CSV table of C-alpha atoms in Angstrom, one decimal:
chain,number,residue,atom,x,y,z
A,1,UNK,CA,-81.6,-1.4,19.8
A,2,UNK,CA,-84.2,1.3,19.1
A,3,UNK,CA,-85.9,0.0,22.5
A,4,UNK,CA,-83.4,-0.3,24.3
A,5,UNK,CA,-83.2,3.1,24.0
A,6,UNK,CA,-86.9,4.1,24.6
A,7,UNK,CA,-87.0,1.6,27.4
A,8,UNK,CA,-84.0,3.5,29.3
A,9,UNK,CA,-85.3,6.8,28.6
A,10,UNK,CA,-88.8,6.0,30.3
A,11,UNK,CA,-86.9,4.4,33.0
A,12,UNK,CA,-84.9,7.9,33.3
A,13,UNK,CA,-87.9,10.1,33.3
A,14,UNK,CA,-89.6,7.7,35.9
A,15,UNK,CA,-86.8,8.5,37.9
A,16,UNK,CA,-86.8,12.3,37.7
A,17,UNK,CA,-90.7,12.0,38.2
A,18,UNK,CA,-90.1,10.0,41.3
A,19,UNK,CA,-87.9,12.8,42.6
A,20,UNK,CA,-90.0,15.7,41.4
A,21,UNK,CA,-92.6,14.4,43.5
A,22,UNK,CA,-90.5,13.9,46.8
A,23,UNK,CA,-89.4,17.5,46.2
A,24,UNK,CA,-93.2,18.5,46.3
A,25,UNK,CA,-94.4,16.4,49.4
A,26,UNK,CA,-91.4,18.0,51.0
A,27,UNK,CA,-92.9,21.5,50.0
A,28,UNK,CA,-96.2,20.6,51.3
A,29,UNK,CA,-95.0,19.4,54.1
A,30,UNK,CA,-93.1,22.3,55.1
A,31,UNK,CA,-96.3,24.6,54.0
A,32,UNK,CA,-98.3,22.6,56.4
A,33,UNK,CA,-96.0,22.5,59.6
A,34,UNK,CA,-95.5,26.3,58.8
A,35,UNK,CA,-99.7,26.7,58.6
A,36,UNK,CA,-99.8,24.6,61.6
A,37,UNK,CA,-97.6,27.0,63.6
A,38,UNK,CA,-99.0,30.1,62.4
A,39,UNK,CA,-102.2,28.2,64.0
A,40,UNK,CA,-100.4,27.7,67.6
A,41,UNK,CA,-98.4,30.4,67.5
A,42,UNK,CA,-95.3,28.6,68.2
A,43,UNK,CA,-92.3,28.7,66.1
A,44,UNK,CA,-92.0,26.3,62.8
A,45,UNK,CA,-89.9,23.8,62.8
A,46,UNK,CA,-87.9,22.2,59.9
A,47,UNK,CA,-89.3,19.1,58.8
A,48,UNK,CA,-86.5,18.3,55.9
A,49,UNK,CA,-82.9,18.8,55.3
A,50,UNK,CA,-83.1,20.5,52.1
A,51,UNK,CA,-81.1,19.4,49.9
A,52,UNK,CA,-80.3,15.8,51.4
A,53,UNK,CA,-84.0,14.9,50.8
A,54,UNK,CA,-82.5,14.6,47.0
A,55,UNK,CA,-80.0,12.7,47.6
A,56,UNK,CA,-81.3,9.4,48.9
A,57,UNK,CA,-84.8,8.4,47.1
A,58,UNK,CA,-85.5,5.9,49.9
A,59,UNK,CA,-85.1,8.5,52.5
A,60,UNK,CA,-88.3,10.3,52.1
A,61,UNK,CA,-91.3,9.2,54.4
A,62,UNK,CA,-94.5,8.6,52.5
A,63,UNK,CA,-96.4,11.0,51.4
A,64,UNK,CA,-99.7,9.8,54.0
A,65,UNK,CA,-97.3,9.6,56.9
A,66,UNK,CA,-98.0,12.7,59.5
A,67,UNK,CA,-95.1,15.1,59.7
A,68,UNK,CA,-93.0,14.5,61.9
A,69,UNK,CA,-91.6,17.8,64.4
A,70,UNK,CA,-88.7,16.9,66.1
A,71,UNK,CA,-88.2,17.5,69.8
A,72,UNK,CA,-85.1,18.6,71.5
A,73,UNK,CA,-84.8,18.1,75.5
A,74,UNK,CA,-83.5,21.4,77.1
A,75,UNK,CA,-80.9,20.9,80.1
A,76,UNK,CA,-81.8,22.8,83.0
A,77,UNK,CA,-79.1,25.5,84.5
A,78,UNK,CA,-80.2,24.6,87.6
A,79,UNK,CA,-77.9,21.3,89.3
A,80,UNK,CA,-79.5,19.4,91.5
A,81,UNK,CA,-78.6,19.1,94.9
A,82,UNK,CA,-76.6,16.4,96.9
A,83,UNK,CA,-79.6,15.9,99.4
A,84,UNK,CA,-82.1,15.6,96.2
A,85,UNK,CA,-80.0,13.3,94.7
A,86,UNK,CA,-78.9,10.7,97.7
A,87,UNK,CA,-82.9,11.0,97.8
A,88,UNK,CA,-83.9,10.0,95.1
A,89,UNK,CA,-80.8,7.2,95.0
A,90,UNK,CA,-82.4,5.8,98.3
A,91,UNK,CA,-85.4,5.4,96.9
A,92,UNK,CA,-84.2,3.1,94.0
A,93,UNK,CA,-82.1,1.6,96.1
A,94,UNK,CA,-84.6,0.6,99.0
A,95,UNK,CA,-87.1,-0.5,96.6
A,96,UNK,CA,-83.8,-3.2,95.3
A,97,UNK,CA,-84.3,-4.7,98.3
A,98,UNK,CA,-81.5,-7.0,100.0
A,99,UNK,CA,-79.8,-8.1,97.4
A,100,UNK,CA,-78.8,-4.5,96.2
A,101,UNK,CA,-78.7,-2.7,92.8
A,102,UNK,CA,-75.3,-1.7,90.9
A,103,UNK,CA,-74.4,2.1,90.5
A,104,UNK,CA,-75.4,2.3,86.8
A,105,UNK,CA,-78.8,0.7,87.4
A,106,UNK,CA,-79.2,3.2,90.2
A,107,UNK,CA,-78.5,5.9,88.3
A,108,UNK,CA,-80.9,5.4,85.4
A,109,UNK,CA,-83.9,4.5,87.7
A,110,UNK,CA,-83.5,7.5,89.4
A,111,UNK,CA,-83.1,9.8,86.2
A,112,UNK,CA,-79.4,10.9,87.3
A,113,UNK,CA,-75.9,10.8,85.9
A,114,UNK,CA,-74.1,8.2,86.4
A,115,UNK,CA,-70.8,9.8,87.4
A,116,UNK,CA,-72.6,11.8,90.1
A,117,UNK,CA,-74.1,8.6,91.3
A,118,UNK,CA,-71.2,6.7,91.5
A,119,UNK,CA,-69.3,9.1,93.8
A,120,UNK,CA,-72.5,9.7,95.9
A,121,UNK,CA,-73.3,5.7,96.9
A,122,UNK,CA,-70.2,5.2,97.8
A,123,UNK,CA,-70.5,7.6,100.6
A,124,UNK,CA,-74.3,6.9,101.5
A,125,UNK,CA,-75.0,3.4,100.9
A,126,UNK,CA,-73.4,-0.2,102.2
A,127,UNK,CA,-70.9,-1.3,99.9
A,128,UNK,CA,-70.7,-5.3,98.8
A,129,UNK,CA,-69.0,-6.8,95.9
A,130,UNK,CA,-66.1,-4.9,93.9
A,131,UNK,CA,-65.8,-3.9,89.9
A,132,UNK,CA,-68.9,-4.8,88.2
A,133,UNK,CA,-70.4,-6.9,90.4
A,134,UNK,CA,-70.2,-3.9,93.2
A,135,UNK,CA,-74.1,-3.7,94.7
A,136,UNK,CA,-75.4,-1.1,97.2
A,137,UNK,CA,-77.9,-2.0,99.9
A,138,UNK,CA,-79.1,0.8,102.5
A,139,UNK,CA,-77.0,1.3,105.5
């Protein structure tokens, strides 16, 4: 009984050790993505969530890993133009050859929405097929 005991306590304070030492890779990570910025003079950016790094044991990467900055894609303001865009849709759309390409496989070879591109091949390019077996060829 007396072991039982002991053994669950050290099984407890394993745990709590295991955390503690999540809690202070996360610090040194953040120290070192801070140092790093100071370095490049860019802003730092936040490497953990706080106080979900706690909450799931599994969750933290290894302590050898690199840290990891996450990137965020900025829209431009800036729309592009219906002439850039049938351009760029021809292109895709001549290299498909004569048996065509569909809107939506247009659209993301050419980098573009597929919304836009939907409304803009069916003005510019040869029809065939309907629904979602539709396929545009060059006129």
């Amino acid at each position: 009984m007396k072991s039982d005991l002991i053994d669950r306590r050290i099984s407890d304070l394993e745990h709590e050790l295991a955390k503690l030492r999540q809690r202070k890779v996360a610090q040194l990570r953040e120290e070192l993505i801070q140092l790093e910025s100071e370095l490049s003079g860019s802003r730092p950016s936040r490497a953990s969530r706080g106080w979900a790094v706690d909450l799931a044991p599994g969750a933290a990467p290894a302590a050898d890993a690199a840290p990891v900055i996450p990137t965020t894609r900025r829209r431009s303001s800036r729309r592009m133009s219906d002439e850039d865009l049938v351009e760029r849709l021809r292109k895709v759309v001549a290299d498909a050859g004569s048996e065509g390409i569909s809107a939506r496989a247009a659209a993301n070879q050419a980098g573009v929405l597929y919304i836009r591109a939907n409304k803009i091949m069916a003005e510019n390019f040869t029809k065939q097929g309907s629904g979602k077996w539709t396929r545009y060829t060059s006129k």
